[in-house]
Coordinates of C-alpha atoms in Angstrom, one line a residue:
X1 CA -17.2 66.2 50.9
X2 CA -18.0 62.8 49.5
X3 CA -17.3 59.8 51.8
X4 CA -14.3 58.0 50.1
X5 CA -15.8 54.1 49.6
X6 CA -14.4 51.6 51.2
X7 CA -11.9 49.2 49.3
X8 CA -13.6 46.1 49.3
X9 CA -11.7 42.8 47.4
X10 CA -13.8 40.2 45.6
X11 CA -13.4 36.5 46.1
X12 CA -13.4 34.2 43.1
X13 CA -17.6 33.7 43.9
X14 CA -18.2 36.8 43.7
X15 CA -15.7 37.2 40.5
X16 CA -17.9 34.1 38.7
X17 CA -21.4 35.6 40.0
X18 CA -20.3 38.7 37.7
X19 CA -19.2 36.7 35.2
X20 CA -22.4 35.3 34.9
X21 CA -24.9 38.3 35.2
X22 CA -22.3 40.1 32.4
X23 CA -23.3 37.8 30.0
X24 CA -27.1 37.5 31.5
X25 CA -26.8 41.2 30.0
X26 CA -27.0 42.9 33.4
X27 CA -25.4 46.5 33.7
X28 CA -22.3 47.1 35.3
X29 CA -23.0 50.1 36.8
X30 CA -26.1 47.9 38.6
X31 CA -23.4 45.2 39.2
X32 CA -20.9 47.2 40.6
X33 CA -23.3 49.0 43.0
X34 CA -24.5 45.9 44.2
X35 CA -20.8 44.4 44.8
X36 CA -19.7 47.9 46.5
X37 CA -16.8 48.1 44.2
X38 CA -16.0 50.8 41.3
X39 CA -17.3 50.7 37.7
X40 CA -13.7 49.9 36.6
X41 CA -13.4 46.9 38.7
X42 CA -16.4 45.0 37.1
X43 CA -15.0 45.6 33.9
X44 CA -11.8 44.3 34.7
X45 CA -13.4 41.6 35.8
X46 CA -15.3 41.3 32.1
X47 CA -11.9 41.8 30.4
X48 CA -10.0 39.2 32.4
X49 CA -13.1 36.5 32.4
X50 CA -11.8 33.8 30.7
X51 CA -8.1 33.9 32.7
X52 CA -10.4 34.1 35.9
X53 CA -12.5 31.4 34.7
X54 CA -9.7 29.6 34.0
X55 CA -7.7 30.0 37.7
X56 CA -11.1 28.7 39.3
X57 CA -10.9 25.5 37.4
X58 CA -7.1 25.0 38.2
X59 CA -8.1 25.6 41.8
X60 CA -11.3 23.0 41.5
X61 CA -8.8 20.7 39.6
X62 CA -6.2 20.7 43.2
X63 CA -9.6 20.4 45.7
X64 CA -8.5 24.6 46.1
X65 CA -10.8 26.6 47.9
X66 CA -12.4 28.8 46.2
X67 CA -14.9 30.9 48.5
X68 CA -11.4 32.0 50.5
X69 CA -9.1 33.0 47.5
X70 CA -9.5 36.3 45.9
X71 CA -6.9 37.2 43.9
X72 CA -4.2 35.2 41.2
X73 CA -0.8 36.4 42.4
X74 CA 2.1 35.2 40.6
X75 CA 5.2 33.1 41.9
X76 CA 8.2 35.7 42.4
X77 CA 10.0 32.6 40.5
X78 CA 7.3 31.8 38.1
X79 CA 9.2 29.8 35.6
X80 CA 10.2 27.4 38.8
X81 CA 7.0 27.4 40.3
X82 CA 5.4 25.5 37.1
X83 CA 8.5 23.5 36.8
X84 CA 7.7 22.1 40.2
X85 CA 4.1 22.0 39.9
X86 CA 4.3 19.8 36.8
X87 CA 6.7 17.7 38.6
X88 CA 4.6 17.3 42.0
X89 CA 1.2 16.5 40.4
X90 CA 3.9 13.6 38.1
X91 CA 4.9 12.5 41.3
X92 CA 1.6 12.3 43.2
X93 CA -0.2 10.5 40.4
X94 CA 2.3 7.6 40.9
X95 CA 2.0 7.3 44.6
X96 CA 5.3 8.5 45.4
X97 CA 5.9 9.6 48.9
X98 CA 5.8 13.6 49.2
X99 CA 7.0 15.5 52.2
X100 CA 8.1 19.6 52.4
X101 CA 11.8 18.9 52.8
X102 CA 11.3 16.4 50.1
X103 CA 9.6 19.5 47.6
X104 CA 12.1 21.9 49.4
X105 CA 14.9 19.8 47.7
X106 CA 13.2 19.1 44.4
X107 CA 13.0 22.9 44.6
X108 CA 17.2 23.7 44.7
X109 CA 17.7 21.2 42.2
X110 CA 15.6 22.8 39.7
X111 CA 16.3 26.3 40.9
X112 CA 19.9 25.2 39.7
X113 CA 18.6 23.6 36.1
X114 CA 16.7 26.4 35.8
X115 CA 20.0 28.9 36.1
X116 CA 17.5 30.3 38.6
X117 CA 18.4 33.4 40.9
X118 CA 21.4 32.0 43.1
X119 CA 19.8 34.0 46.3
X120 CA 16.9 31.6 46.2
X121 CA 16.6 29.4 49.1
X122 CA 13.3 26.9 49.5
X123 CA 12.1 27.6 52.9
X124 CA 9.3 26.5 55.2
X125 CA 7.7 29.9 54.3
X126 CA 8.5 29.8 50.9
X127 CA 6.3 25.9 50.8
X128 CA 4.0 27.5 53.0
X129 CA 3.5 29.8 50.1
X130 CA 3.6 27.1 47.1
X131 CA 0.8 25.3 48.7
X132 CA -1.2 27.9 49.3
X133 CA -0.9 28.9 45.8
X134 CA -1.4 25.6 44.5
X135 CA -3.9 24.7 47.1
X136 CA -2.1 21.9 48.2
X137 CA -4.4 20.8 51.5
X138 CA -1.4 18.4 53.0
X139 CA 1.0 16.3 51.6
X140 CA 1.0 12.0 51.9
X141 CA 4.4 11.2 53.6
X142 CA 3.7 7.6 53.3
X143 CA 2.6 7.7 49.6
X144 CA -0.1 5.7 47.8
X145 CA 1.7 2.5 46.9
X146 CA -1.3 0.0 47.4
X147 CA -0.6 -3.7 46.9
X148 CA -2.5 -5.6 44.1
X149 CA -4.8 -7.3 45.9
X150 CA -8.2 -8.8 47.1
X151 CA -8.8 -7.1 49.8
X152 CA -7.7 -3.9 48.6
X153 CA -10.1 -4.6 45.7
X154 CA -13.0 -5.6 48.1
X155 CA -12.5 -2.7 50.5
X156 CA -12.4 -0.3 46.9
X157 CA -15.7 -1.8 45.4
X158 CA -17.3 -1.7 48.7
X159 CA -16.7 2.4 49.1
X160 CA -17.5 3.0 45.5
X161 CA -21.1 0.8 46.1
X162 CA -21.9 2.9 49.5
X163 CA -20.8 6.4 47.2
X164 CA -23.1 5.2 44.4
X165 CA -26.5 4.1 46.5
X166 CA -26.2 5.4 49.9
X167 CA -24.3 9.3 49.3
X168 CA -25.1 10.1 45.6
X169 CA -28.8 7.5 44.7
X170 CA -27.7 6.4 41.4
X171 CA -28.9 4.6 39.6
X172 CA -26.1 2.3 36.5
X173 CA -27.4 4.9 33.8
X174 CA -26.0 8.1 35.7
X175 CA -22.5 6.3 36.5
X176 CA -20.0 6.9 33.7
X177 CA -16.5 5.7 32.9
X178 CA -13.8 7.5 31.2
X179 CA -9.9 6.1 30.2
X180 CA -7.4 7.3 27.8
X181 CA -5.1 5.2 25.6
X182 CA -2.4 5.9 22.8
X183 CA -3.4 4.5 19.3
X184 CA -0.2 4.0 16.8
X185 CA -3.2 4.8 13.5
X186 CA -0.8 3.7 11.1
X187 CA 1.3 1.3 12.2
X188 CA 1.5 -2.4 10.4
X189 CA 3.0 -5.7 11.3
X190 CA 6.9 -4.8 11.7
X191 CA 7.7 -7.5 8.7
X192 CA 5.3 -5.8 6.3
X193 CA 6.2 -2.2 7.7
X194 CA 9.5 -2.6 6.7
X195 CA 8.4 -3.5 2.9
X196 CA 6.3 -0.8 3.3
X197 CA 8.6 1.8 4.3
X198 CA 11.7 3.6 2.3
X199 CA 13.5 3.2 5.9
X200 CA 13.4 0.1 7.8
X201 CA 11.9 1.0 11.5
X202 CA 13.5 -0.2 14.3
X203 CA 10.7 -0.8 16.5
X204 CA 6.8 0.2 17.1
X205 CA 8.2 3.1 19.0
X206 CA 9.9 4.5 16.1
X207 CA 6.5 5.5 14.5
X208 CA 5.4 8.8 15.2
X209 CA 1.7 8.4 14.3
X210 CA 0.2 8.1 17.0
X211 CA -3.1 9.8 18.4
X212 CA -4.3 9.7 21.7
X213 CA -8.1 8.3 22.1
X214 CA -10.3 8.8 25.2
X215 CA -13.5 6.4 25.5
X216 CA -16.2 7.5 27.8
X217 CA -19.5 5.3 28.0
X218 CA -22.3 4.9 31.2
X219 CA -22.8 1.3 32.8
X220 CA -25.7 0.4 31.0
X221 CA -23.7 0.8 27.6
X222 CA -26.7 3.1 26.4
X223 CA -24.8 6.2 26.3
X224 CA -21.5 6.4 24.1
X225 CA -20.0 9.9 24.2
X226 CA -18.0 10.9 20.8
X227 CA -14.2 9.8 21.2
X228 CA -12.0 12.4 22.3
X229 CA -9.0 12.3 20.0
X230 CA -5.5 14.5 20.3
X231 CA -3.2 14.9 17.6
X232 CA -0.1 16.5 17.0
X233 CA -1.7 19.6 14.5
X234 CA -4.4 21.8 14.9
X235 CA -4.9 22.0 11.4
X236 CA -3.6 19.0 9.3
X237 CA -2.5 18.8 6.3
X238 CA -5.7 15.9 5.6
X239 CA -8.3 18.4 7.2
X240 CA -7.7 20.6 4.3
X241 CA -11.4 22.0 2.7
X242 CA -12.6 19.5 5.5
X243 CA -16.1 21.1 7.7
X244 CA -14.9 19.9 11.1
X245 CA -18.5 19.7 12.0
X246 CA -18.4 16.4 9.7
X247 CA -15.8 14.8 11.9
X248 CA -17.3 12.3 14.5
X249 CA -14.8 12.9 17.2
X250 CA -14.1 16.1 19.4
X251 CA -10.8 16.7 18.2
X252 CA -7.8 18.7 20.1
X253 CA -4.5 19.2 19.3
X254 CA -1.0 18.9 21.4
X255 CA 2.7 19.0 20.5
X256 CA 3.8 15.3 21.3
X257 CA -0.5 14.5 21.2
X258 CA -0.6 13.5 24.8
X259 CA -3.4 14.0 26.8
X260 CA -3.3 17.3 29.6
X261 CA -4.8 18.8 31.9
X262 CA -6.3 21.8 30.1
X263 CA -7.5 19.2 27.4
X264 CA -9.1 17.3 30.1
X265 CA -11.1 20.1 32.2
X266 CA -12.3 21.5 28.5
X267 CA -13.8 18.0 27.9
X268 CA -15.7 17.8 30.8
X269 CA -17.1 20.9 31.4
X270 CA -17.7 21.5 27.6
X271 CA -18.6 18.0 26.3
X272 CA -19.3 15.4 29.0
X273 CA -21.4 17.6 31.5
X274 CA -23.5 18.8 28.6
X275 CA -24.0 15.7 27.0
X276 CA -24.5 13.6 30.2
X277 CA -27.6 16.4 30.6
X278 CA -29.4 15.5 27.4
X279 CA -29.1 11.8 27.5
X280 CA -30.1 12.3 31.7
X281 CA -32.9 14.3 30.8
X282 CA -34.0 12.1 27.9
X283 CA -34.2 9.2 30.0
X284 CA -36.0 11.6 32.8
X285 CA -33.6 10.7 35.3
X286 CA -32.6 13.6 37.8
X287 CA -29.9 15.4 36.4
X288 CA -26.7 13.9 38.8
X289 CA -24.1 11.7 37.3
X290 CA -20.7 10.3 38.5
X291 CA -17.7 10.4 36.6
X292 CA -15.2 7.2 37.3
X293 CA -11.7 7.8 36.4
X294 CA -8.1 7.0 37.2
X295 CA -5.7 9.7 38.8
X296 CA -3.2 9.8 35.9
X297 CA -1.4 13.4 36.0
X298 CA -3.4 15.1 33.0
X299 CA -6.5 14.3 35.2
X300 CA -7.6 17.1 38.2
X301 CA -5.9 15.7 41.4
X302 CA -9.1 17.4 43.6
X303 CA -12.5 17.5 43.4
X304 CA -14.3 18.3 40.1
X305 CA -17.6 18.8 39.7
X306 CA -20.2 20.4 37.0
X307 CA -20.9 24.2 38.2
X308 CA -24.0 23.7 39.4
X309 CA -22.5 20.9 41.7
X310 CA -25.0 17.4 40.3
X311 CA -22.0 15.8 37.9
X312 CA -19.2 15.3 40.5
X313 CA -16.0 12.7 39.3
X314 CA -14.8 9.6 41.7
X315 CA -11.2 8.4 41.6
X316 CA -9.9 5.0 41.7
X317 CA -7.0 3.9 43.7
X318 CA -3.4 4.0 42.4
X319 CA -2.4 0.6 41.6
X320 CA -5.7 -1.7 41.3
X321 CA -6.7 0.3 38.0
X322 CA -6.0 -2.4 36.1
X323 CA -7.7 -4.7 37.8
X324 CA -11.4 -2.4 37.9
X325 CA -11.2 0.0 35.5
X326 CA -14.4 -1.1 33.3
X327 CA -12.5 0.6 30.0
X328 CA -9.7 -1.7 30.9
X329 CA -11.7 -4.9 30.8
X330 CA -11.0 -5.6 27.2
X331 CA -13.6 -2.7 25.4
X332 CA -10.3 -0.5 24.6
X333 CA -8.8 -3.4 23.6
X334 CA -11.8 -4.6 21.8
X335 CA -11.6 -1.5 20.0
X336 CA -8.0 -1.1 18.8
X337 CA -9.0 -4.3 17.1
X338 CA -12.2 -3.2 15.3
X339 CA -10.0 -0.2 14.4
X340 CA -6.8 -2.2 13.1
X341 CA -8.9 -4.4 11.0
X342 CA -10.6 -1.6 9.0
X343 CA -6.9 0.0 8.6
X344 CA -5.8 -3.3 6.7
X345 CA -8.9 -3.4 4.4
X346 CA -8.5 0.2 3.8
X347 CA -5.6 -0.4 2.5
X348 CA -6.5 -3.7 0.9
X349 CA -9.4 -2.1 -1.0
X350 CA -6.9 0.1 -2.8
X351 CA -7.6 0.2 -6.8
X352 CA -5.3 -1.1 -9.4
X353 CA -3.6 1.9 -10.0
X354 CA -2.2 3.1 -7.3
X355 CA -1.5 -0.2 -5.0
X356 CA -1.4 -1.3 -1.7
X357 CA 2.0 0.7 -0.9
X358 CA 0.8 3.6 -2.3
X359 CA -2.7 3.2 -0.5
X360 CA -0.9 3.0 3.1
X361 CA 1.4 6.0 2.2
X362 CA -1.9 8.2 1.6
X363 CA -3.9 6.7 4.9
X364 CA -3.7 9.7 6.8
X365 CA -5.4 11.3 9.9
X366 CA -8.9 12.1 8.9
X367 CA -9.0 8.4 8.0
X368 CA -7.7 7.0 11.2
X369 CA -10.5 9.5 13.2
X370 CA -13.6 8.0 11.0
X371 CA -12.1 4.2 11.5
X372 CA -11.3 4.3 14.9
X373 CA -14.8 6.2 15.9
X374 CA -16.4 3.7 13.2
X375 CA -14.8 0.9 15.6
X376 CA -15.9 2.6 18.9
X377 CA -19.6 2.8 17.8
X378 CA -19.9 -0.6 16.4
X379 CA -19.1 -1.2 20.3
X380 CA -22.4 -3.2 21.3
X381 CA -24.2 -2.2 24.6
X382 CA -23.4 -5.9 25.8
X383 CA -19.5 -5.6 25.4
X384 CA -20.1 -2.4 27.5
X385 CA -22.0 -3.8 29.8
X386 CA -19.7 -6.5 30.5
X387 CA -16.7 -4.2 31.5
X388 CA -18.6 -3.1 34.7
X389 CA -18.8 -6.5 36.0
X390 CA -15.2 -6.7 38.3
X391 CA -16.6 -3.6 39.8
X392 CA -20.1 -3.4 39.8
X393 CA -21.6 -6.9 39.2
X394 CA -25.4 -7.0 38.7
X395 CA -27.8 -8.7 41.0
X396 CA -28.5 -10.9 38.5
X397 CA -25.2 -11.1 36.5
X398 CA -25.4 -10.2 32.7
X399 CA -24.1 -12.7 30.2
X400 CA -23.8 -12.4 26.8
X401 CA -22.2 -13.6 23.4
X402 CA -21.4 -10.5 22.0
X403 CA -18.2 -10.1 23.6
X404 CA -15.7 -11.7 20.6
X405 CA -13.1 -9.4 19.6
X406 CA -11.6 -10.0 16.4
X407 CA -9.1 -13.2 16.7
X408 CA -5.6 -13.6 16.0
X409 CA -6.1 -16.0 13.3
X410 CA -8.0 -13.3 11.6
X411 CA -5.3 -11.0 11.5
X412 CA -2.8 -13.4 10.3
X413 CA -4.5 -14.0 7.5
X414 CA -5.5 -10.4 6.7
X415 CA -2.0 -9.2 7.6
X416 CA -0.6 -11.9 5.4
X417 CA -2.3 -10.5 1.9
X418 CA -0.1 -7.7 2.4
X419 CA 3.0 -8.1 1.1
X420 CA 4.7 -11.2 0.0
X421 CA 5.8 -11.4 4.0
X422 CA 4.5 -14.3 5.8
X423 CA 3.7 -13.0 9.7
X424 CA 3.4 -15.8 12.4
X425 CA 1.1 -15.3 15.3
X426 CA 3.6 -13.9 17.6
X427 CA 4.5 -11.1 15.1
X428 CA 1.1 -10.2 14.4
X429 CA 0.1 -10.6 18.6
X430 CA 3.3 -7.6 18.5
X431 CA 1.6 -5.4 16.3
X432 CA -1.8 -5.4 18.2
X433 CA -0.5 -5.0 21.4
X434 CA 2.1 -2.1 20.1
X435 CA 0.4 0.5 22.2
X436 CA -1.0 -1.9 24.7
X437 CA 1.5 0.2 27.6
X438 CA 0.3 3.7 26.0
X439 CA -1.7 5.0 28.4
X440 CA -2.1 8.5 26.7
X441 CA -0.1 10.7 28.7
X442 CA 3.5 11.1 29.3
X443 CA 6.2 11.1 32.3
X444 CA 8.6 13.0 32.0
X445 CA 11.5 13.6 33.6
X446 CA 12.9 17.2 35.0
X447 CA 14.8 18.1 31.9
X448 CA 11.4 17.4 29.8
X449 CA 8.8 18.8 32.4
X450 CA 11.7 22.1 32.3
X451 CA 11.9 22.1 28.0
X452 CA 7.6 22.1 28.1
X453 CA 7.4 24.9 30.8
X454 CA 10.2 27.3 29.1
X455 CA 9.5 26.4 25.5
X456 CA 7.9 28.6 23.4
X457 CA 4.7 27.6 21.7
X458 CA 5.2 27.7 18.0
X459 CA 1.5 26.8 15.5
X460 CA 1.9 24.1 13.8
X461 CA -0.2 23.9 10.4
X462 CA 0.7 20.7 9.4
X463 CA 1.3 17.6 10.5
X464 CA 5.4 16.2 9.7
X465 CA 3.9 12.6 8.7
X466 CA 1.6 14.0 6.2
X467 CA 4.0 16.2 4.1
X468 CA 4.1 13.9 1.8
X469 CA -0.1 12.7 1.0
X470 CA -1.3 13.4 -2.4
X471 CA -4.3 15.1 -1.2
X472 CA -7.1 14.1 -3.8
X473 CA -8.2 17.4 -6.1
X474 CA -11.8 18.8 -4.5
X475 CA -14.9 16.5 -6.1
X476 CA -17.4 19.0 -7.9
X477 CA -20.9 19.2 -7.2
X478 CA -21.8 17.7 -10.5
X479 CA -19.5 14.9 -10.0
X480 CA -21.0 13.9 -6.7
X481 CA -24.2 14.1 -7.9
X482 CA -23.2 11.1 -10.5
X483 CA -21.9 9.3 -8.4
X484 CA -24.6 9.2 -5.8
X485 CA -27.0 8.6 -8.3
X486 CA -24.6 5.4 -9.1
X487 CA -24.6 4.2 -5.3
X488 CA -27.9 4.5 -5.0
X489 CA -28.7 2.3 -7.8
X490 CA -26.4 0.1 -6.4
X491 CA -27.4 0.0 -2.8
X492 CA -31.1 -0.3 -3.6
X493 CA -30.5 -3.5 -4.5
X494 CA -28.9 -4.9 -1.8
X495 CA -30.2 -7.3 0.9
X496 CA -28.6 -5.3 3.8
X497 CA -30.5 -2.3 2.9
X498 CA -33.6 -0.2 4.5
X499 CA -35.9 2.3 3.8
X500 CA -33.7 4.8 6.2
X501 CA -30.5 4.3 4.6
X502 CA -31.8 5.3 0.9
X503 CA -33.8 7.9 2.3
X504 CA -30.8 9.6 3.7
X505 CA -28.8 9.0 0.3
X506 CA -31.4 10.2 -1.5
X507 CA -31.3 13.4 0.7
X508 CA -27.6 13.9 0.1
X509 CA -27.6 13.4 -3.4
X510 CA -30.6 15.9 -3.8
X511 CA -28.3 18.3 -1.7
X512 CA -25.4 17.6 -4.8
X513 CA -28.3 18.1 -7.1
X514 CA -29.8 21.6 -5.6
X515 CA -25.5 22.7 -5.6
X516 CA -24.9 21.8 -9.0
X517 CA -27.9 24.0 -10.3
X518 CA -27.0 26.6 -7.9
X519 CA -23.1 26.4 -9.9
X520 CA -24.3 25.9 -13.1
X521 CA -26.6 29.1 -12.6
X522 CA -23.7 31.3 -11.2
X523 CA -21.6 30.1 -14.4
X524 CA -24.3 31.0 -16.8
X525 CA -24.9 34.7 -14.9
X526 CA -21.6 35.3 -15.2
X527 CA -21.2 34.8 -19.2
X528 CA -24.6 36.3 -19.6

């Protein structure tokens, strides 16, 4: 008689290490006899990757432990279990004080929103259980509220010098910054807005276009990541025909185009850790880099880290962000300003027949992303430099010129040929500091965090605000191959041009040449 094998459970390791020699092409008979577990169970493991995947990353995102859980068991009341999650990690990213009988409460009340099973009652073993699952280590009774101050600055700067030099040995080109922020991409001065508009807004807050944009850049200012950008569509309206290879942006989508936490945890392991590589690699540094970021709630509330362990993230402390966050020391800012002047001569540069209304009606999206990542890399490395300099000052502190943002002044008198509106200094100062306060995700309260949890997702193809563009009719190959012709002519000529620059026109116009042959061939088949 066959000895019957012994059941043996995997841990989430041992789940990944599968994973991983799956797609290495290994066989899972091989697999499985190595792992002592059954055929089947391997490839449940290879149907259910991506949700195992997944669970690990939630559990890296809470500092879980990983090597001791083994399996994803759901909440009996699964519906209030995310309800309260959502509402815990709110609550911890704002320092507020969290206890069990606090949660314990929190718990009845929404039980009760929720219509939840009446029976249910939030006991110790029941929190014992909601941590676990959640891999909730302890919980701060006192909370994180941390005054403003120097020595709580010092004391911050001194832990993330010793972290940098003495634990990790890196040097400014390995340490990164990221920082979210909410960009209103159409908004104008609230004068010419309201000539603008066929209703009369009551406020900046009235305008739903807004994106949200992520900036991530090293402390030398040598190495820009692409903008992350999150909109409301997946697929709008303006992206129609559009190869979203072209756009210079990673884009994501999210129903009120806040960041979260799945958006963030896709970012890092699929863009920054990859990209940080390359540029490490290319400067023939080791490959170990440090990720410095605030602990807003879309961002992992425990240790993150690239798989094999070298890219790791640092967090700074609740209520000094403002005072050390490098993205905070006026390149976001600097930014939004790069961005809002190349909105108003976008729409300034509008042709006779259409008009400046019409122009700002048909701004859309796909605009806004090439503007506002046209703004981010005319960034200089010194303006990046600079924003490290509350935190990490040089031995020999860097100074430079290149630091002017574009004035108020300047925006007055742009704003100003407009409309027939004349915008004083204050008005205009309004409309640039608009989403100043917009730190790119939301807080919600319990009826909202209840309404996201229970909702159900619905695709959205289009984008409300762009119902109404006049998308432009597709520009044929021929045509594009006149008109290249006439820009080179034109650019040719010009002081500001280089040997480069018409080389690569020259390239893309041959391109619109070799397409147009290719058409008019297909044509002539055809009739033949």
């Amino acid at each position: 008689m066959t000895e019957k094998r012994k059941r043996v459970v995997l841990g989430f390791n041992q789940k990944l290490e599968i994973i991983k020699r799956l797609k290495n092409g290994e066989n899972a008979t091989n697999i499985a006899q190595i792992y002592g577990v059954g055929r089947t169970t391997v490839n449940d493991i290879k149907r259910h990757a991506e949700k195992i995947k997944q669970h690990v990353l939630l559990l890296q995102s809470n500092d879980g432990d990983v090597k001791s859980r083994k399996t994803m068991k759901p909440a009996k009341y699964e519906q209030l279990d995310n309800v309260l999650y959502q509402w815990f990690i709110q609550a911890r990213s704002q320092g507020i004080p969290l206890s069990g009988p606090i949660i314990m409460a929190k718990a009845s009340i929404i039980n009760k929103k929720l219509d939840g099973d009446p029976n249910f009652k939030a006991s110790m073993g029941w929190l014992d259980k909601f941590k676990f699952r959640h891999s909730i280590r302890q919980l701060d009774i006192n909370g994180e509220k941390i005054g403003e101050n120097s020595a709580v600055v010092a004391e911050f700067k001194e832990k993330f010098k010793s972290k940098i030099q003495s634990h990790l040995n890196l040097v400014r080109e390995q340490v990164y910054n990221c920082d979210e922020t909410g960009l209103n991409w159409k908004t104008l001065p609230q004068k010419t807005l309201a000539s603008f508009s066929d209703k009369t807004a009551t406020n900046f807050k009235d305008q739903k276009d807004r994106i949200t944009v992520m900036v991530c850049a090293n402390a030398t200012g040598n190495h820009k990541l692409p903008l992350l950008v999150i909109g409301k569509s997946e697929k709008p309206r303006a992206f129609k025909n559009l190869n979203l290879n072209t756009l210079p942006v990673n884009y994501y989508a999210q129903k009120g185009a806040w960041m979260d936490l799945t958006i963030f945890m896709d970012w890092f392991h699929k863009v920054f850790v990859p990209q940080v590589k390359v540029h490490l690699a290319e400067k023939q540094l080791p490959q170990k880099a440090l990720l410095l970021m605030d602990n807003a709630p879309t961002h992992p509330s425990g240790e993150l880290k690239s798989d094999d362990g070298n890219i790791t993230c640092f967090f700074l402390p609740t209520n000094i962000i403002s005072l050390l966050q490098p993205m905070d020391q006026g390149i976001i800012e600097n930014m939004k300003r790069q961005y809002r002047k190349s909105l108003i001569e976008s729409v300034l540069s509008s042709d006779n027949t259409i008009g400046i209304k019409e122009c700002w009606k048909n701004y859309n999206i796909k605009d806004a992303i090439f503007n506002v990542a046209s703004a981010w890399a005319d960034l200089t490395v010194p303006i990046l430099k600079n924003g490290w300099n509350k935190l990490w000052p040089e031995i020999i502190p860097y100074k430079s010129k290149e630091t002017k943002t574009v004035s108020v002044e300047e925006f007055v008198e742009l704003c100003n040929e407009l409309s027939s509106e004349i915008l004083s200094t204050k008005e205009v100062t309004d409309w640039l500091e608009s989403d100043k306060q917009d730190e790119g995700f939301e807080i919600l309260n319990d009826d909202q965090i209840i309404c996201n949890v229970t909702a159900v997702d619905k695709e959205v193809d289009d984008d409300v605000e762009d119902l109404a563009l006049n998308l432009k009719p597709p520009i044929s190959h021929a045509e594009a191959e006149a008109m290249l012709s006439k820009c080179i002519d034109w650019f040719e000529v010009q002081e500001e041009a280089n040997a480069t620059q018409v080389l690569l026109l020259r390239k893309i116009r041959n391109m619109a040449t070799q397409k147009a042959r290719a058409s008019k061939k297909q044509m002539t088949d055809y009739f033949v």
